[in-house]
Short mmCIF file of C-alpha atoms and ligand atoms in Angstrom, two decimals:
data_model
loop_
_atom_site.label_atom_id
_atom_site.label_comp_id
_atom_site.label_asym_id
_atom_site.label_seq_id
_atom_site.Cartn_x
_atom_site.Cartn_y
_atom_site.Cartn_z
CA UNK A 1 55.67 3.86 -34.12
CA UNK A 2 58.03 3.59 -37.12
CA UNK A 3 60.31 6.57 -37.12
CA UNK A 4 63.88 7.01 -38.31
CA UNK A 5 64.62 8.65 -34.98
CA UNK A 6 63.50 5.81 -32.73
CA UNK A 7 66.16 5.98 -30.00
CA UNK A 8 67.54 2.72 -28.65
CA UNK A 9 69.85 2.92 -25.66
CA UNK A 10 71.87 -0.23 -24.97
CA UNK A 11 73.64 -0.42 -21.61
CA UNK A 12 76.66 -2.72 -21.60
CA UNK A 13 78.95 -3.76 -24.42
CA UNK A 14 79.40 -7.30 -23.14
CA UNK A 15 78.15 -10.47 -24.83
CA UNK A 16 74.47 -9.50 -24.67
CA UNK A 17 74.70 -5.79 -25.48
CA UNK A 18 77.01 -6.36 -28.44
CA UNK A 19 74.51 -8.73 -30.09
CA UNK A 20 71.66 -6.27 -29.64
CA UNK A 21 73.61 -3.49 -31.34
CA UNK A 22 74.86 -5.72 -34.16
CA UNK A 23 71.32 -7.04 -34.69
CA UNK A 24 70.06 -3.49 -35.26
CA UNK A 25 72.43 -2.86 -38.15
CA UNK A 26 70.50 -1.13 -40.94
CA UNK A 27 67.36 -0.76 -38.80
CA UNK A 28 65.63 2.65 -38.78
CA UNK A 29 66.85 3.43 -35.26
CA UNK A 30 69.52 5.53 -33.57
CA UNK A 31 71.47 3.29 -31.21
CA UNK A 32 73.54 4.58 -28.31
CA UNK A 33 75.76 1.95 -26.71
CA UNK A 34 76.82 3.04 -23.22
CA UNK A 35 79.60 1.26 -21.36
CA UNK A 36 81.88 2.30 -18.54
CA UNK A 37 84.68 0.59 -20.42
CA UNK A 38 85.74 1.55 -23.93
CA UNK A 39 86.25 -2.12 -24.85
CA UNK A 40 84.49 -5.44 -25.04
CA UNK A 41 86.08 -8.09 -22.81
CA UNK A 42 86.06 -11.76 -23.78
CA UNK A 43 85.60 -12.98 -20.20
CA UNK A 44 85.97 -16.71 -20.97
CA UNK A 45 89.70 -16.12 -21.52
CA UNK A 46 90.53 -13.70 -18.67
CA UNK A 47 91.98 -16.61 -16.70
CA UNK A 48 94.57 -17.02 -19.47
CA UNK A 49 95.65 -13.41 -18.90
CA UNK A 50 95.81 -14.18 -15.17
CA UNK A 51 98.25 -17.02 -15.83
CA UNK A 52 100.43 -15.27 -18.40
CA UNK A 53 99.26 -17.27 -21.41
CA UNK A 54 97.64 -14.30 -23.18
CA UNK A 55 97.98 -10.50 -23.04
CA UNK A 56 95.07 -8.13 -22.33
CA UNK A 57 94.88 -6.69 -25.87
CA UNK A 58 94.32 -10.16 -27.30
CA UNK A 59 91.03 -10.73 -25.48
CA UNK A 60 89.62 -7.20 -25.64
CA UNK A 61 88.43 -5.07 -28.54
CA UNK A 62 87.55 -1.35 -28.61
CA UNK A 63 83.77 -0.87 -28.85
CA UNK A 64 84.21 2.03 -31.27
CA UNK A 65 86.24 -0.19 -33.61
CA UNK A 66 83.61 -2.95 -33.50
CA UNK A 67 80.89 -0.54 -34.68
CA UNK A 68 82.91 1.87 -36.81
CA UNK A 69 81.04 0.80 -39.96
CA UNK A 70 77.57 0.65 -38.40
CA UNK A 71 76.37 4.17 -39.13
CA UNK A 72 73.33 4.10 -36.83
CA UNK A 73 75.48 3.47 -33.71
CA UNK A 74 77.05 5.95 -31.33
CA UNK A 75 79.33 4.66 -28.58
CA UNK A 76 79.38 6.53 -25.28
CA UNK A 77 81.94 6.05 -22.51
CA UNK A 78 79.93 6.64 -19.33
CA UNK A 79 78.59 4.85 -16.29
CA UNK A 80 74.87 4.29 -15.97
CA UNK A 81 73.86 5.38 -12.47
CA UNK A 82 70.07 5.30 -12.55
CA UNK A 83 66.90 5.13 -14.64
CA UNK A 84 63.65 7.09 -14.75
CA UNK A 85 61.33 4.58 -16.39
CA UNK A 86 58.35 6.95 -16.49
CA UNK A 87 60.28 9.76 -18.16
CA UNK A 88 62.21 7.18 -20.29
CA UNK A 89 65.57 8.53 -19.26
CA UNK A 90 68.90 6.90 -18.31
CA UNK A 91 71.05 8.86 -15.88
CA UNK A 92 74.79 8.86 -16.44
CA UNK A 93 78.02 9.60 -14.59
CA UNK A 94 81.42 10.28 -16.06
CA UNK A 95 84.25 7.75 -16.25
CA UNK A 96 88.02 8.46 -16.26
CA UNK A 97 87.32 12.20 -16.20
CA UNK A 98 85.61 12.04 -19.61
CA UNK A 99 82.58 14.36 -19.64
CA UNK A 100 79.28 12.53 -20.16
CA UNK A 101 75.77 13.87 -20.69
CA UNK A 102 73.74 13.80 -17.49
CA UNK A 103 70.98 11.85 -19.11
CA UNK A 104 69.98 9.99 -22.25
CA UNK A 105 66.42 9.75 -23.58
CA UNK A 106 65.22 6.51 -25.11
CA UNK A 107 62.26 4.99 -26.90
CA UNK A 108 63.61 1.47 -26.30
CA UNK A 109 66.06 0.58 -23.55
CA UNK A 110 68.14 -2.60 -23.30
CA UNK A 111 70.10 -3.24 -20.10
CA UNK A 112 72.87 -5.85 -20.17
CA UNK A 113 75.06 -4.96 -17.20
CA UNK A 114 76.34 -8.50 -16.43
CA UNK A 115 77.36 -9.73 -12.98
CA UNK A 116 80.15 -9.65 -10.40
CA UNK A 117 81.54 -12.20 -7.95
CA UNK A 118 79.82 -12.36 -4.59
CA UNK A 119 81.42 -13.54 -1.37
CA UNK A 120 78.38 -15.21 0.25
CA UNK A 121 77.76 -12.14 2.39
CA UNK A 122 81.42 -11.89 3.53
CA UNK A 123 82.47 -8.74 1.74
CA UNK A 124 85.61 -8.59 3.91
CA UNK A 125 86.90 -11.67 2.02
CA UNK A 126 87.03 -9.56 -1.14
CA UNK A 127 90.26 -8.00 0.19
CA UNK A 128 91.96 -11.43 0.19
CA UNK A 129 90.37 -13.30 -2.70
CA UNK A 130 91.74 -12.78 -6.19
CA UNK A 131 89.25 -12.69 -9.09
CA UNK A 132 89.57 -13.08 -12.83
CA UNK A 133 86.41 -11.22 -13.80
CA UNK A 134 87.79 -7.97 -15.21
CA UNK A 135 90.98 -7.26 -17.11
CA UNK A 136 92.35 -5.34 -14.11
CA UNK A 137 91.60 -8.17 -11.68
CA UNK A 138 93.16 -10.69 -14.10
CA UNK A 139 96.35 -8.60 -14.26
CA UNK A 140 96.42 -8.28 -10.48
CA UNK A 141 95.91 -12.07 -10.24
CA UNK A 142 98.81 -12.63 -12.65
CA UNK A 143 101.06 -10.42 -10.54
CA UNK A 144 100.03 -12.12 -7.29
CA UNK A 145 100.51 -15.64 -8.68
CA UNK A 146 103.93 -14.92 -10.10
CA UNK A 147 104.98 -12.89 -7.05
CA UNK A 148 104.11 -15.89 -4.87
CA UNK A 149 106.77 -17.99 -6.64
CA UNK A 150 109.25 -15.10 -6.26
CA UNK A 151 108.45 -14.80 -2.55
CA UNK A 152 108.88 -18.55 -2.05
CA UNK A 153 112.29 -18.31 -3.75
CA UNK A 154 113.32 -15.37 -1.57
CA UNK A 155 112.10 -16.45 1.86
CA UNK A 156 114.47 -18.40 4.12
CA UNK A 157 111.62 -19.83 6.25
CA UNK A 158 110.13 -23.15 5.30
CA UNK A 159 106.66 -22.36 6.71
CA UNK A 160 106.47 -19.13 4.76
CA UNK A 161 107.64 -20.93 1.63
CA UNK A 162 104.88 -23.53 2.01
CA UNK A 163 102.24 -20.81 2.40
CA UNK A 164 103.54 -18.97 -0.66
CA UNK A 165 103.46 -22.16 -2.67
CA UNK A 166 99.94 -23.13 -1.59
CA UNK A 167 97.32 -21.89 -4.04
CA UNK A 168 93.67 -22.24 -3.07
CA UNK A 169 91.05 -21.97 -5.80
CA UNK A 170 87.51 -21.61 -4.44
CA UNK A 171 84.71 -22.91 -6.68
CA UNK A 172 84.78 -26.01 -8.88
CA UNK A 173 82.83 -24.58 -11.82
CA UNK A 174 84.45 -24.05 -15.22
CA UNK A 175 86.43 -20.95 -14.11
CA UNK A 176 87.77 -22.62 -10.96
CA UNK A 177 88.71 -25.79 -12.87
CA UNK A 178 90.40 -23.76 -15.60
CA UNK A 179 92.31 -21.61 -13.10
CA UNK A 180 93.46 -24.61 -11.03
CA UNK A 181 94.57 -26.42 -14.20
CA UNK A 182 96.49 -23.39 -15.43
CA UNK A 183 98.27 -22.88 -12.09
CA UNK A 184 99.15 -26.58 -12.23
CA UNK A 185 100.69 -26.16 -15.67
CA UNK A 186 102.54 -23.06 -14.56
CA UNK A 187 104.06 -24.89 -11.59
CA UNK A 188 104.70 -28.29 -13.17
CA UNK A 189 105.74 -27.18 -16.59
CA UNK A 190 106.33 -23.50 -17.43
CA UNK A 191 108.27 -22.48 -14.31
CA UNK A 192 109.90 -25.77 -13.44
CA UNK A 193 113.47 -24.73 -14.32
CA UNK A 194 113.22 -21.02 -13.48
CA UNK A 195 114.06 -20.99 -9.77
CA UNK A 196 117.12 -22.00 -7.75
CA UNK A 197 115.95 -22.26 -4.12
CA UNK A 198 112.51 -23.72 -4.63
CA UNK A 199 111.08 -26.32 -6.92
CA UNK A 200 107.82 -24.92 -8.37
CA UNK A 201 106.64 -28.50 -8.85
CA UNK A 202 106.30 -28.74 -5.06
CA UNK A 203 103.45 -26.20 -5.16
CA UNK A 204 100.15 -27.34 -3.61
CA UNK A 205 97.11 -26.39 -5.61
CA UNK A 206 93.82 -26.97 -3.84
CA UNK A 207 90.51 -26.74 -5.65
CA UNK A 208 87.70 -26.39 -3.12
CA UNK A 209 84.13 -27.23 -4.09
CA UNK A 210 81.08 -27.50 -1.81
CA UNK A 211 79.28 -30.07 -4.00
CA UNK A 212 80.38 -33.69 -4.24
CA UNK A 213 82.03 -33.17 -7.64
CA UNK A 214 83.50 -30.42 -9.80
CA UNK A 215 81.71 -29.15 -12.95
CA UNK A 216 78.25 -29.96 -11.61
CA UNK A 217 76.59 -28.74 -14.82
CA UNK A 218 78.31 -31.59 -16.71
CA UNK A 219 77.42 -35.30 -16.55
CA UNK A 220 79.16 -37.07 -13.61
CA UNK A 221 81.40 -39.10 -15.95
CA UNK A 222 82.91 -35.89 -17.36
CA UNK A 223 83.36 -34.44 -13.85
CA UNK A 224 85.32 -37.59 -12.99
CA UNK A 225 87.47 -37.20 -16.12
CA UNK A 226 88.11 -33.54 -15.31
CA UNK A 227 89.16 -34.48 -11.76
CA UNK A 228 91.55 -37.08 -13.16
CA UNK A 229 93.11 -34.51 -15.52
CA UNK A 230 93.41 -32.03 -12.66
CA UNK A 231 95.18 -34.60 -10.48
CA UNK A 232 97.63 -35.16 -13.35
CA UNK A 233 98.45 -31.46 -13.13
CA UNK A 234 99.17 -31.68 -9.41
CA UNK A 235 95.81 -30.27 -8.30
CA UNK A 236 94.20 -31.66 -5.15
CA UNK A 237 90.42 -31.60 -5.56
CA UNK A 238 88.62 -31.07 -2.23
CA UNK A 239 84.91 -31.68 -2.79
CA UNK A 240 82.28 -31.46 -0.03
CA UNK A 241 84.24 -28.58 1.57
CA UNK A 242 83.06 -25.03 2.13
CA UNK A 243 85.23 -22.00 2.73
CA UNK A 244 84.19 -20.47 6.06
CA UNK A 245 86.98 -17.97 6.48
CA UNK A 246 89.66 -16.14 4.50
CA UNK A 247 92.32 -13.85 5.91
CA UNK A 248 95.80 -12.73 4.96
CA UNK A 249 97.35 -16.02 6.11
CA UNK A 250 95.05 -18.55 4.50
CA UNK A 251 91.61 -20.10 4.45
CA UNK A 252 89.43 -22.09 6.83
CA UNK A 253 87.60 -25.02 5.26
CA UNK A 254 84.60 -26.82 6.76
CA UNK A 255 83.77 -30.40 5.87
CA UNK A 256 80.26 -31.88 5.67
CA UNK A 257 80.66 -33.30 9.23
CA UNK A 258 81.19 -29.79 10.65
CA UNK A 259 84.92 -30.16 11.26
CA UNK A 260 87.10 -27.23 10.21
CA UNK A 261 90.66 -27.12 8.95
CA UNK A 262 92.96 -24.15 8.42
CA UNK A 263 95.14 -24.09 5.31
CA UNK A 264 98.04 -21.62 5.17
CA UNK A 265 98.05 -19.90 1.79
CA UNK A 266 99.02 -16.50 0.41
CA UNK A 267 97.10 -16.80 -2.84
CA UNK A 268 93.37 -17.51 -2.83
CA UNK A 269 91.53 -17.37 -6.13
CA UNK A 270 87.80 -16.73 -5.82
CA UNK A 271 85.67 -18.37 -8.52
CA UNK A 272 82.51 -19.11 -6.54
CA UNK A 273 79.15 -17.28 -6.33
CA UNK A 274 78.07 -14.42 -8.55
CA UNK A 275 75.74 -11.52 -8.01
CA UNK A 276 73.90 -9.57 -10.70
CA UNK A 277 74.89 -6.03 -11.66
CA UNK A 278 73.34 -3.45 -9.34
CA UNK A 279 71.42 -2.21 -12.40
CA UNK A 280 69.23 -5.32 -12.09
CA UNK A 281 68.30 -4.37 -8.54
CA UNK A 282 67.46 -0.84 -9.56
CA UNK A 283 65.26 -1.94 -12.48
CA UNK A 284 63.51 -4.43 -10.19
CA UNK A 285 62.89 -1.74 -7.60
CA UNK A 286 61.51 0.74 -10.14
CA UNK A 287 59.26 -1.76 -11.89
CA UNK A 288 58.28 -3.76 -8.80
CA UNK A 289 59.77 -6.87 -10.45
CA UNK A 290 60.99 -9.88 -8.47
CA UNK A 291 64.68 -10.25 -7.67
CA UNK A 292 66.33 -13.47 -6.56
CA UNK A 293 69.00 -13.99 -3.90
CA UNK A 294 71.75 -13.32 -6.45
CA UNK A 295 70.17 -9.96 -7.32
CA UNK A 296 68.83 -11.04 -10.72
CA UNK A 297 65.67 -9.32 -11.88
CA UNK A 298 62.87 -11.47 -13.33
CA UNK A 299 61.83 -10.42 -16.82
CA UNK A 300 58.83 -11.52 -18.89
CA UNK A 301 59.17 -14.40 -21.42
CA UNK A 302 59.84 -11.76 -24.12
CA UNK A 303 62.68 -10.32 -21.96
CA UNK A 304 60.84 -7.09 -21.16
CA UNK A 305 60.56 -5.64 -17.68
CA UNK A 306 57.07 -6.20 -16.16
CA UNK A 307 54.85 -3.24 -17.05
CA UNK A 308 57.46 -1.75 -19.39
CA UNK A 309 57.23 -3.21 -22.88
CA UNK A 310 59.90 -0.75 -24.03
CA UNK A 311 62.54 -1.90 -21.51
CA UNK A 312 64.49 -5.13 -21.98
CA UNK A 313 66.99 -6.69 -19.61
CA UNK A 314 69.22 -9.59 -20.66
CA UNK A 315 72.23 -11.74 -19.84
CA UNK A 316 73.76 -12.57 -16.47
CA UNK A 317 71.56 -10.07 -14.61
CA UNK A 318 68.17 -11.67 -15.32
CA UNK A 319 65.90 -14.65 -14.76
CA UNK A 320 63.27 -15.24 -17.42
CA UNK A 321 59.67 -15.94 -16.40
CA UNK A 322 58.49 -19.20 -17.93
CA UNK A 323 54.90 -20.00 -19.05
CA UNK A 324 54.06 -21.36 -15.56
CA UNK A 325 54.85 -17.93 -14.13
CA UNK A 326 58.09 -18.91 -12.37
CA UNK A 327 61.38 -17.17 -12.95
CA UNK A 328 63.59 -19.70 -14.75
CA UNK A 329 67.31 -19.47 -14.22
CA UNK A 330 69.28 -20.01 -17.39
CA UNK A 331 73.01 -20.67 -17.03
CA UNK A 332 75.18 -17.57 -16.60
CA UNK A 333 77.07 -18.14 -19.82
CA UNK A 334 77.86 -16.15 -22.93
CA UNK A 335 75.55 -18.09 -25.34
CA UNK A 336 72.50 -17.18 -23.20
CA UNK A 337 73.41 -13.47 -23.26
CA UNK A 338 74.19 -13.58 -27.01
CA UNK A 339 70.95 -15.35 -27.93
CA UNK A 340 68.95 -12.95 -25.77
CA UNK A 341 70.74 -10.00 -27.41
CA UNK A 342 69.83 -11.26 -30.90
CA UNK A 343 66.26 -11.88 -29.73
CA UNK A 344 65.87 -8.33 -28.43
CA UNK A 345 67.22 -6.83 -31.65
CA UNK A 346 64.65 -8.76 -33.69
CA UNK A 347 61.91 -7.90 -31.16
CA UNK A 348 62.66 -4.17 -31.56
CA UNK A 349 62.61 -4.55 -35.34
CA UNK A 350 59.31 -6.45 -35.14
CA UNK A 351 57.76 -3.81 -32.91
CA UNK A 352 58.82 -1.03 -35.27
CA UNK A 353 57.15 -2.89 -38.12
CA UNK A 354 54.06 -3.69 -36.01
CA UNK A 355 54.75 -7.40 -36.32
CA UNK A 356 54.16 -9.89 -33.48
CA UNK A 357 57.21 -11.50 -31.91
CA UNK A 358 57.71 -14.85 -30.16
CA UNK A 359 58.85 -15.22 -26.54
CA UNK A 360 62.55 -15.97 -26.02
CA UNK A 361 63.64 -19.61 -26.19
CA UNK A 362 67.14 -20.67 -25.25
CA UNK A 363 68.82 -23.19 -27.52
CA UNK A 364 71.43 -25.01 -25.46
CA UNK A 365 74.33 -25.85 -27.75
CA UNK A 366 76.35 -27.67 -25.10
CA UNK A 367 78.87 -27.18 -22.37
CA UNK A 368 82.66 -26.91 -22.60
CA UNK A 369 85.46 -26.58 -20.06
CA UNK A 370 89.19 -26.88 -20.51
CA UNK A 371 91.58 -28.17 -17.88
CA UNK A 372 94.97 -27.78 -19.49
CA UNK A 373 97.14 -28.74 -22.41
CA UNK A 374 95.12 -31.04 -24.67
CA UNK A 375 92.68 -31.71 -21.82
CA UNK A 376 89.07 -30.56 -21.79
CA UNK A 377 85.55 -31.89 -21.41
CA UNK A 378 82.57 -31.24 -23.65
CA UNK A 379 78.93 -32.21 -23.40
CA UNK A 380 77.23 -31.46 -26.69
CA UNK A 381 73.63 -32.65 -26.81
CA UNK A 382 74.51 -35.82 -24.90
CA UNK A 383 77.70 -36.41 -26.90
CA UNK A 384 80.36 -36.60 -24.22
CA UNK A 385 83.88 -35.72 -25.30
CA UNK A 386 87.09 -35.49 -23.29
CA UNK A 387 90.83 -35.20 -23.90
CA UNK A 388 92.31 -33.88 -27.13
CA UNK A 389 89.08 -33.89 -29.16
CA UNK A 390 87.23 -31.87 -26.51
CA UNK A 391 90.21 -29.53 -26.24
CA UNK A 392 90.24 -28.90 -30.00
CA UNK A 393 86.48 -28.24 -29.88
CA UNK A 394 86.98 -25.80 -26.97
CA UNK A 395 89.83 -24.08 -28.85
CA UNK A 396 87.90 -23.67 -32.11
CA UNK A 397 84.73 -22.43 -30.37
CA UNK A 398 86.69 -19.81 -28.40
CA UNK A 399 88.59 -18.64 -31.47
CA UNK A 400 85.32 -18.41 -33.40
CA UNK A 401 83.62 -16.21 -30.82
CA UNK A 402 86.63 -14.04 -30.03
CA UNK A 403 85.96 -10.55 -31.39
CA UNK A 404 88.24 -9.27 -34.15
CA UNK A 405 90.09 -11.13 -36.86
CA UNK A 406 93.43 -9.84 -35.60
CA UNK A 407 92.77 -11.17 -32.10
CA UNK A 408 91.84 -14.58 -33.50
CA UNK A 409 95.11 -14.79 -35.42
CA UNK A 410 97.17 -13.54 -32.47
CA UNK A 411 95.57 -15.94 -30.00
CA UNK A 412 95.97 -18.87 -32.40
CA UNK A 413 99.67 -18.03 -32.80
CA UNK A 414 100.11 -17.64 -29.02
CA UNK A 415 98.41 -20.96 -28.31
CA UNK A 416 100.40 -22.75 -31.02
CA UNK A 417 103.71 -21.36 -29.73
CA UNK A 418 102.78 -22.22 -26.12
CA UNK A 419 101.78 -25.72 -27.17
CA UNK A 420 105.11 -26.31 -28.90
CA UNK A 421 107.41 -24.58 -26.40
CA UNK A 422 105.46 -25.08 -23.14
CA UNK A 423 106.04 -21.36 -22.59
CA UNK A 424 103.88 -18.43 -21.54
CA UNK A 425 104.94 -15.10 -22.96
CA UNK A 426 103.18 -12.66 -20.66
CA UNK A 427 104.64 -13.53 -17.25
CA UNK A 428 104.91 -9.99 -15.92
CA UNK A 429 104.44 -8.77 -12.37
CA UNK A 430 102.98 -5.28 -12.72
CA UNK A 431 102.64 -2.60 -10.09
CA UNK A 432 99.49 -2.92 -8.01
CA UNK A 433 99.96 -6.66 -7.64
CA UNK A 434 102.04 -6.58 -4.48
CA UNK A 435 101.72 -9.82 -2.51
CA UNK A 436 99.92 -9.54 0.80
C1 FAD B 501 86.25 -15.77 -15.55
C2 FAD B 501 85.02 -16.04 -16.36
C3 FAD B 501 85.03 -17.09 -17.27
C4 FAD B 501 83.90 -17.35 -18.03
N1 FAD B 501 83.94 -18.38 -18.91
C5 FAD B 501 82.89 -18.62 -19.71
C6 FAD B 501 82.95 -19.62 -20.71
O1 FAD B 501 83.97 -20.32 -20.86
N2 FAD B 501 81.87 -19.81 -21.51
C7 FAD B 501 80.75 -19.05 -21.36
O2 FAD B 501 79.81 -19.22 -22.12
N3 FAD B 501 80.66 -18.10 -20.41
C8 FAD B 501 81.69 -17.86 -19.59
N4 FAD B 501 81.62 -16.89 -18.63
C9 FAD B 501 80.34 -16.17 -18.44
C10 FAD B 501 80.15 -15.09 -19.49
O3 FAD B 501 81.30 -14.29 -19.56
C11 FAD B 501 78.94 -14.27 -19.08
O4 FAD B 501 77.82 -15.12 -19.00
C12 FAD B 501 78.65 -13.17 -20.11
O5 FAD B 501 79.73 -12.27 -20.12
C13 FAD B 501 77.37 -12.44 -19.76
O6 FAD B 501 77.14 -11.43 -20.72
P1 FAD B 501 76.42 -10.08 -20.31
O7 FAD B 501 76.23 -9.32 -21.57
O8 FAD B 501 75.24 -10.37 -19.46
O9 FAD B 501 77.44 -9.32 -19.37
P2 FAD B 501 78.96 -8.92 -19.61
O10 FAD B 501 79.55 -9.63 -20.76
O11 FAD B 501 79.62 -9.04 -18.28
O12 FAD B 501 78.87 -7.37 -20.00
C14 FAD B 501 78.42 -6.39 -19.11
C15 FAD B 501 78.89 -5.05 -19.65
O13 FAD B 501 78.18 -4.04 -18.97
C16 FAD B 501 79.07 -2.99 -18.62
N5 FAD B 501 78.48 -2.33 -17.46
C17 FAD B 501 78.12 -2.89 -16.28
N6 FAD B 501 77.57 -1.98 -15.46
C18 FAD B 501 77.58 -0.80 -16.14
C19 FAD B 501 77.16 0.51 -15.82
N7 FAD B 501 76.60 0.81 -14.64
N8 FAD B 501 77.34 1.49 -16.74
C20 FAD B 501 77.91 1.22 -17.93
N9 FAD B 501 78.33 -0.02 -18.29
C21 FAD B 501 78.16 -1.01 -17.40
C22 FAD B 501 80.37 -3.70 -18.33
O14 FAD B 501 81.48 -2.83 -18.44
C23 FAD B 501 80.38 -4.79 -19.41
O15 FAD B 501 80.99 -4.36 -20.59
C24 FAD B 501 82.73 -16.59 -17.86
C25 FAD B 501 82.73 -15.53 -16.95
C26 FAD B 501 83.86 -15.27 -16.18
C27 FAD B 501 83.86 -14.13 -15.21
#
């Protein structure tokens, strides 16, 4: 099998895909990395772009620049539309008018297409919910958040003002908690002296979570600490509530007892369910592999697609079959995708050298979430941290994993300046972020 022209196609330059490509440095393979974006996005910090703390260029890095010194890598800007697993071909479409080959042939294929937010079957809500998943949606969110304060300042009607200053964040996982905390800081701290007719500190920030506590993947004591920190930032935590409606005037919340309540709001941030990339569905269909309700395809313990030892799927879009035969859901976080990416690179190397390779095993290094200035929670192998120490851990881990030395320096400077001045330098309302 060993051949200098073994073709590896990697779909997706996110956390998983990047580690596969880097792990094949110096290997006797020709790697083609295909992404519909020309950059890697550090998703864990998109919410900071959405709240004006960071600028887009600081959390993204061009894929070509990342691999400019890795001679066996070619980067291709194109969208993957389909696969022919029998013919070992990936079918492509062009992006931004850039011509792309119609198809790419592979000897090994790795698909790491990630996930998107899902609206629990209510796709019409997508028009009203704001997301912080992509750089574009984060910029639109930034514009909508800041425009809401402007609208509140401009409107003469008290009811309208209340609706503009009511921010509803749906989903009490790390992203929802981080977003709610950041809006709290924006209202209580950054903007507090900027307006004349309204007091930004009067903003209502509601964090809605269906479970009985936020951050359900953390121990209950840390959830309680996070809720306390959120309250300190003016956030009202509404647990045990489900969103049953969203329209252009607000949201409808249902309690556990079946009662519903309408909340007038012009800015609803959606940080709830996710659905796998449609590439997972297509692979599942072609290989007859199981898919779960969130569209994730189940791969074998070695991360290959059933019946296709040359096709790997990793990251947010998969479940991994465990030794009992069940599909095990690992958390949808960057470390899972990165470890799977490294595993696949070494599996491809092992296969080329005719060496056996172990099934994938996830090593959980812990859980981190930040709430605001000097406030975070961390659960590292049972060691529970909160407050400043957890925040410093969060900060260092994020700086460490951010791609590009320049970005690390820039983000460190931005965070230090913001910490000292309580400011946020990127508070721009761009076009395309018109309030509803
Ligand atoms: C707001 C937010 C905050 C988060 N915070 C954290 C955090 O604090 N800590 C943490 O560990 N995790 C966090 N996560 C989760 C983490 O970002 C994901 O688990 C991780 O990105 C998954 O990696 P991946 O490689 O599977 O997919 P991604 O990183 O999403 O990469 C997918 C790539 O595939 C490309 N792609 C998709 N479809 C196609 C196609 N058809 N053709 C070509 N290219 C395609 C995309 O452009 C993208 O570059 C967060 C996620 C979000 C949205």
